[in-house]
């Protein structure tokens, strides 16, 4: 009886340890995911607010984009402003943000450090949508994909959508979900990684 009771207690303790470890791993993966999402959106927001600086005297196109042309049908975005620096700190006339091998890359044309820098890894999708002022009243009339924009000077806001996934498997069941970002569907992935879509809308200050 004592042996059976001891074995039962040991099994229960072991199961509690395993459950606790799995719960801790899930929490850690979610925390890492949220931190990556917050950092990426904050960085892109800051850069977009600089697009076209200084207002009134900037020459050229402050923004341009491609639609569904990158990894996993992701978009790319190019930002220009006076005094721009790429993510390695080199002077740049333009800075390209794109998804390459599941990483959000920042690629400037600075001669001192032309190597693209990784802003966030484990990115499953990157999409942009652009709010256009078509009648000149300073308010958004229509949201467009990058290949629908005829005049980038009409763009007043930019919607950003990021699909991030955890570094390590942490789900109890396979991820059979489909993730839609501005009309583009990603998945199902049928693996055990955690995933979440992060979105924000940026008001352009210099357009």
mmCIF file of C-alpha atoms in Angstrom:
data_model
loop_
_atom_site.group_PDB
_atom_site.id
_atom_site.type_symbol
_atom_site.label_atom_id
_atom_site.label_comp_id
_atom_site.label_asym_id
_atom_site.label_seq_id
_atom_site.Cartn_x
_atom_site.Cartn_y
_atom_site.Cartn_z
ATOM 1 C CA UNK A 1 0.000 0.000 0.000
ATOM 2 C CA UNK A 2 2.781 2.425 0.929
ATOM 3 C CA UNK A 3 4.605 1.683 -2.328
ATOM 4 C CA UNK A 4 1.447 2.309 -4.380
ATOM 5 C CA UNK A 5 0.740 5.516 -2.458
ATOM 6 C CA UNK A 6 4.317 6.705 -2.936
ATOM 7 C CA UNK A 7 4.166 5.961 -6.672
ATOM 8 C CA UNK A 8 0.889 7.893 -6.968
ATOM 9 C CA UNK A 9 2.342 10.920 -5.189
ATOM 10 C CA UNK A 10 5.472 10.782 -7.365
ATOM 11 C CA UNK A 11 3.408 10.624 -10.562
ATOM 12 C CA UNK A 12 1.235 13.544 -9.414
ATOM 13 C CA UNK A 13 4.288 15.609 -8.505
ATOM 14 C CA UNK A 14 5.936 14.834 -11.827
ATOM 15 C CA UNK A 15 2.782 15.835 -13.718
ATOM 16 C CA UNK A 16 2.556 19.102 -11.780
ATOM 17 C CA UNK A 17 6.206 19.818 -12.635
ATOM 18 C CA UNK A 18 5.646 19.089 -16.326
ATOM 19 C CA UNK A 19 2.473 21.221 -16.451
ATOM 20 C CA UNK A 20 4.224 24.060 -14.657
ATOM 21 C CA UNK A 21 7.174 23.922 -17.009
ATOM 22 C CA UNK A 22 4.920 23.945 -20.076
ATOM 23 C CA UNK A 23 2.925 26.882 -18.681
ATOM 24 C CA UNK A 24 6.137 28.800 -17.997
ATOM 25 C CA UNK A 25 7.398 28.135 -21.539
ATOM 26 C CA UNK A 26 4.129 29.382 -23.056
ATOM 27 C CA UNK A 27 4.278 32.557 -20.959
ATOM 28 C CA UNK A 28 7.880 33.208 -21.932
ATOM 29 C CA UNK A 29 7.125 32.743 -25.629
ATOM 30 C CA UNK A 30 4.149 35.121 -25.412
ATOM 31 C CA UNK A 31 6.254 37.736 -23.618
ATOM 32 C CA UNK A 32 8.954 37.494 -26.276
ATOM 33 C CA UNK A 33 6.331 37.725 -29.029
ATOM 34 C CA UNK A 34 4.718 40.832 -27.521
ATOM 35 C CA UNK A 35 8.093 42.513 -27.045
ATOM 36 C CA UNK A 36 9.075 41.896 -30.672
ATOM 37 C CA UNK A 37 5.712 43.184 -31.893
ATOM 38 C CA UNK A 38 5.871 46.320 -29.745
ATOM 39 C CA UNK A 39 9.440 47.102 -30.794
ATOM 40 C CA UNK A 40 8.822 46.579 -34.526
ATOM 41 C CA UNK A 41 5.665 48.714 -34.611
ATOM 42 C CA UNK A 42 7.250 51.459 -32.531
ATOM 43 C CA UNK A 43 10.297 51.587 -34.811
ATOM 44 C CA UNK A 44 8.261 51.702 -38.024
ATOM 45 C CA UNK A 45 5.938 54.336 -36.538
ATOM 46 C CA UNK A 46 8.882 56.586 -35.689
ATOM 47 C CA UNK A 47 10.355 56.214 -39.172
ATOM 48 C CA UNK A 48 7.045 56.875 -40.933
ATOM 49 C CA UNK A 49 6.540 60.069 -38.971
ATOM 50 C CA UNK A 50 9.869 61.282 -40.368
ATOM 51 C CA UNK A 51 8.907 60.550 -43.988
ATOM 52 C CA UNK A 52 9.044 63.699 -46.102
ATOM 53 C CA UNK A 53 10.884 65.780 -43.492
ATOM 54 C CA UNK A 54 11.146 68.749 -43.566
ATOM 55 C CA UNK A 55 7.561 69.456 -44.560
ATOM 56 C CA UNK A 56 7.269 72.071 -47.271
ATOM 57 C CA UNK A 57 10.836 71.895 -48.500
ATOM 58 C CA UNK A 58 11.411 68.155 -48.995
ATOM 59 C CA UNK A 59 11.929 67.280 -52.652
ATOM 60 C CA UNK A 60 11.133 63.865 -54.041
ATOM 61 C CA UNK A 61 8.775 61.069 -53.030
ATOM 62 C CA UNK A 62 8.600 60.478 -49.279
ATOM 63 C CA UNK A 63 7.040 57.022 -49.586
ATOM 64 C CA UNK A 64 6.802 54.173 -52.042
ATOM 65 C CA UNK A 65 5.843 50.516 -51.697
ATOM 66 C CA UNK A 66 5.459 47.192 -53.447
ATOM 67 C CA UNK A 67 2.465 44.945 -52.938
ATOM 68 C CA UNK A 68 2.599 41.162 -52.341
ATOM 69 C CA UNK A 69 6.067 40.978 -53.864
ATOM 70 C CA UNK A 70 8.126 39.602 -50.975
ATOM 71 C CA UNK A 71 8.319 36.495 -48.814
ATOM 72 C CA UNK A 72 4.902 34.974 -48.062
ATOM 73 C CA UNK A 73 3.197 37.605 -50.274
ATOM 74 C CA UNK A 74 4.512 40.344 -48.015
ATOM 75 C CA UNK A 75 4.832 44.021 -48.937
ATOM 76 C CA UNK A 76 7.863 46.285 -48.821
ATOM 77 C CA UNK A 77 8.044 49.971 -47.900
ATOM 78 C CA UNK A 78 10.611 52.631 -48.812
ATOM 79 C CA UNK A 79 10.892 55.806 -46.704
ATOM 80 C CA UNK A 80 12.803 58.978 -47.571
ATOM 81 C CA UNK A 81 13.539 62.085 -45.497
ATOM 82 C CA UNK A 82 16.278 64.651 -45.118
ATOM 83 C CA UNK A 83 19.133 63.476 -42.902
ATOM 84 C CA UNK A 84 18.015 59.839 -43.038
ATOM 85 C CA UNK A 85 20.182 57.075 -41.605
ATOM 86 C CA UNK A 86 19.828 53.362 -42.148
ATOM 87 C CA UNK A 87 19.572 50.927 -39.236
ATOM 88 C CA UNK A 88 23.361 50.584 -39.124
ATOM 89 C CA UNK A 89 23.700 54.352 -38.629
ATOM 90 C CA UNK A 90 24.938 55.171 -42.126
ATOM 91 C CA UNK A 91 23.628 58.130 -44.117
ATOM 92 C CA UNK A 92 21.003 57.068 -46.615
ATOM 93 C CA UNK A 93 18.858 58.662 -49.287
ATOM 94 C CA UNK A 94 16.196 55.985 -48.815
ATOM 95 C CA UNK A 95 15.480 53.135 -46.416
ATOM 96 C CA UNK A 96 13.773 49.914 -47.513
ATOM 97 C CA UNK A 97 11.794 47.774 -45.054
ATOM 98 C CA UNK A 98 10.988 44.267 -46.277
ATOM 99 C CA UNK A 99 10.533 40.674 -45.147
ATOM 100 C CA UNK A 100 13.496 38.417 -45.987
ATOM 101 C CA UNK A 101 13.791 34.831 -44.700
ATOM 102 C CA UNK A 102 11.205 35.447 -41.942
ATOM 103 C CA UNK A 103 13.067 38.566 -40.754
ATOM 104 C CA UNK A 104 11.992 42.196 -40.969
ATOM 105 C CA UNK A 105 14.983 43.859 -42.641
ATOM 106 C CA UNK A 106 16.056 47.490 -42.807
ATOM 107 C CA UNK A 107 18.132 48.172 -45.917
ATOM 108 C CA UNK A 108 19.554 51.650 -46.501
ATOM 109 C CA UNK A 109 21.851 52.806 -49.276
ATOM 110 C CA UNK A 110 24.543 54.186 -46.958
ATOM 111 C CA UNK A 111 27.995 53.425 -48.323
ATOM 112 C CA UNK A 112 29.622 52.895 -44.925
ATOM 113 C CA UNK A 113 27.353 50.032 -43.917
ATOM 114 C CA UNK A 114 25.207 48.716 -46.767
ATOM 115 C CA UNK A 115 24.457 45.368 -45.108
ATOM 116 C CA UNK A 116 20.728 45.026 -44.267
ATOM 117 C CA UNK A 117 19.976 44.964 -40.542
ATOM 118 C CA UNK A 118 17.394 42.703 -38.877
ATOM 119 C CA UNK A 119 14.751 44.525 -36.832
ATOM 120 C CA UNK A 120 12.691 41.488 -35.876
ATOM 121 C CA UNK A 121 12.971 37.769 -36.535
ATOM 122 C CA UNK A 122 10.257 35.119 -36.846
ATOM 123 C CA UNK A 123 7.984 37.346 -38.946
ATOM 124 C CA UNK A 124 5.373 35.440 -40.925
ATOM 125 C CA UNK A 125 3.822 38.366 -42.782
ATOM 126 C CA UNK A 126 4.311 42.103 -43.382
ATOM 127 C CA UNK A 127 1.552 44.164 -45.007
ATOM 128 C CA UNK A 128 0.920 47.881 -45.511
ATOM 129 C CA UNK A 129 -2.201 49.812 -46.469
ATOM 130 C CA UNK A 130 -2.287 53.495 -47.331
ATOM 131 C CA UNK A 131 -4.932 56.095 -46.510
ATOM 132 C CA UNK A 132 -5.299 58.487 -49.455
ATOM 133 C CA UNK A 133 -6.756 61.998 -49.485
ATOM 134 C CA UNK A 134 -8.248 62.061 -52.972
ATOM 135 C CA UNK A 135 -10.016 65.444 -52.819
ATOM 136 C CA UNK A 136 -7.454 67.559 -50.953
ATOM 137 C CA UNK A 137 -9.459 68.120 -47.761
ATOM 138 C CA UNK A 138 -6.710 66.602 -45.535
ATOM 139 C CA UNK A 139 -8.849 63.591 -44.573
ATOM 140 C CA UNK A 140 -8.594 59.986 -45.771
ATOM 141 C CA UNK A 141 -11.092 59.086 -48.486
ATOM 142 C CA UNK A 142 -9.910 55.585 -49.345
ATOM 143 C CA UNK A 143 -7.423 52.941 -48.228
ATOM 144 C CA UNK A 144 -5.203 51.567 -50.975
ATOM 145 C CA UNK A 145 -2.641 48.818 -51.480
ATOM 146 C CA UNK A 146 0.805 49.892 -52.621
ATOM 147 C CA UNK A 147 0.187 49.065 -56.275
ATOM 148 C CA UNK A 148 -3.039 51.124 -56.261
ATOM 149 C CA UNK A 149 -1.410 54.403 -55.222
ATOM 150 C CA UNK A 150 -1.138 56.794 -58.169
ATOM 151 C CA UNK A 151 0.101 59.819 -56.200
ATOM 152 C CA UNK A 152 2.124 59.224 -53.033
ATOM 153 C CA UNK A 153 1.700 62.877 -52.124
ATOM 154 C CA UNK A 154 -1.971 62.115 -51.369
ATOM 155 C CA UNK A 155 -1.145 59.574 -48.649
ATOM 156 C CA UNK A 156 -2.046 60.765 -45.131
ATOM 157 C CA UNK A 157 -1.914 57.572 -43.052
ATOM 158 C CA UNK A 158 -0.234 54.175 -43.207
ATOM 159 C CA UNK A 159 -1.665 50.982 -41.711
ATOM 160 C CA UNK A 160 0.955 48.441 -40.627
ATOM 161 C CA UNK A 161 0.207 44.746 -40.127
ATOM 162 C CA UNK A 162 2.738 42.224 -38.791
ATOM 163 C CA UNK A 163 2.265 38.498 -38.224
ATOM 164 C CA UNK A 164 4.803 37.263 -35.687
ATOM 165 C CA UNK A 165 5.497 33.718 -34.523
ATOM 166 C CA UNK A 166 7.248 32.391 -31.427
ATOM 167 C CA UNK A 167 10.860 31.248 -31.529
ATOM 168 C CA UNK A 168 9.990 27.834 -30.092
ATOM 169 C CA UNK A 169 6.963 25.507 -30.309
ATOM 170 C CA UNK A 170 4.650 26.182 -27.356
ATOM 171 C CA UNK A 171 1.111 25.200 -28.429
ATOM 172 C CA UNK A 172 -0.645 22.089 -27.180
ATOM 173 C CA UNK A 173 -2.414 21.597 -30.519
ATOM 174 C CA UNK A 174 -1.363 22.250 -34.106
ATOM 175 C CA UNK A 175 -1.973 25.760 -35.396
ATOM 176 C CA UNK A 176 -4.587 25.288 -38.118
ATOM 177 C CA UNK A 177 -5.685 28.956 -38.067
ATOM 178 C CA UNK A 178 -5.623 31.331 -41.014
ATOM 179 C CA UNK A 179 -4.317 34.849 -40.354
ATOM 180 C CA UNK A 180 -5.622 37.673 -42.536
ATOM 181 C CA UNK A 181 -3.810 41.017 -42.798
ATOM 182 C CA UNK A 182 -5.452 43.610 -45.056
ATOM 183 C CA UNK A 183 -6.883 40.978 -47.364
ATOM 184 C CA UNK A 184 -3.796 38.748 -47.477
ATOM 185 C CA UNK A 185 -4.203 35.338 -45.821
ATOM 186 C CA UNK A 186 -1.309 33.519 -44.147
ATOM 187 C CA UNK A 187 -1.467 29.902 -42.999
ATOM 188 C CA UNK A 188 -2.520 27.416 -41.920
ATOM 189 C CA UNK A 189 0.930 26.432 -40.677
ATOM 190 C CA UNK A 190 0.071 23.158 -38.912
ATOM 191 C CA UNK A 191 2.905 23.458 -36.417
ATOM 192 C CA UNK A 192 3.080 24.249 -32.701
ATOM 193 C CA UNK A 193 4.362 27.831 -32.677
ATOM 194 C CA UNK A 194 2.394 30.710 -31.167
ATOM 195 C CA UNK A 195 1.281 33.457 -33.589
ATOM 196 C CA UNK A 196 -0.295 36.870 -33.291
ATOM 197 C CA UNK A 197 -1.075 39.786 -35.628
ATOM 198 C CA UNK A 198 0.086 43.247 -34.554
ATOM 199 C CA UNK A 199 -1.464 46.317 -36.195
ATOM 200 C CA UNK A 200 -1.214 50.070 -35.922
ATOM 201 C CA UNK A 201 -2.108 53.166 -37.947
ATOM 202 C CA UNK A 202 0.424 55.972 -38.372
ATOM 203 C CA UNK A 203 -0.524 59.575 -39.159
ATOM 204 C CA UNK A 204 2.051 61.083 -41.495
ATOM 205 C CA UNK A 205 3.293 64.437 -40.213
ATOM 206 C CA UNK A 206 4.990 65.827 -43.314
ATOM 207 C CA UNK A 207 2.527 64.952 -46.077
#
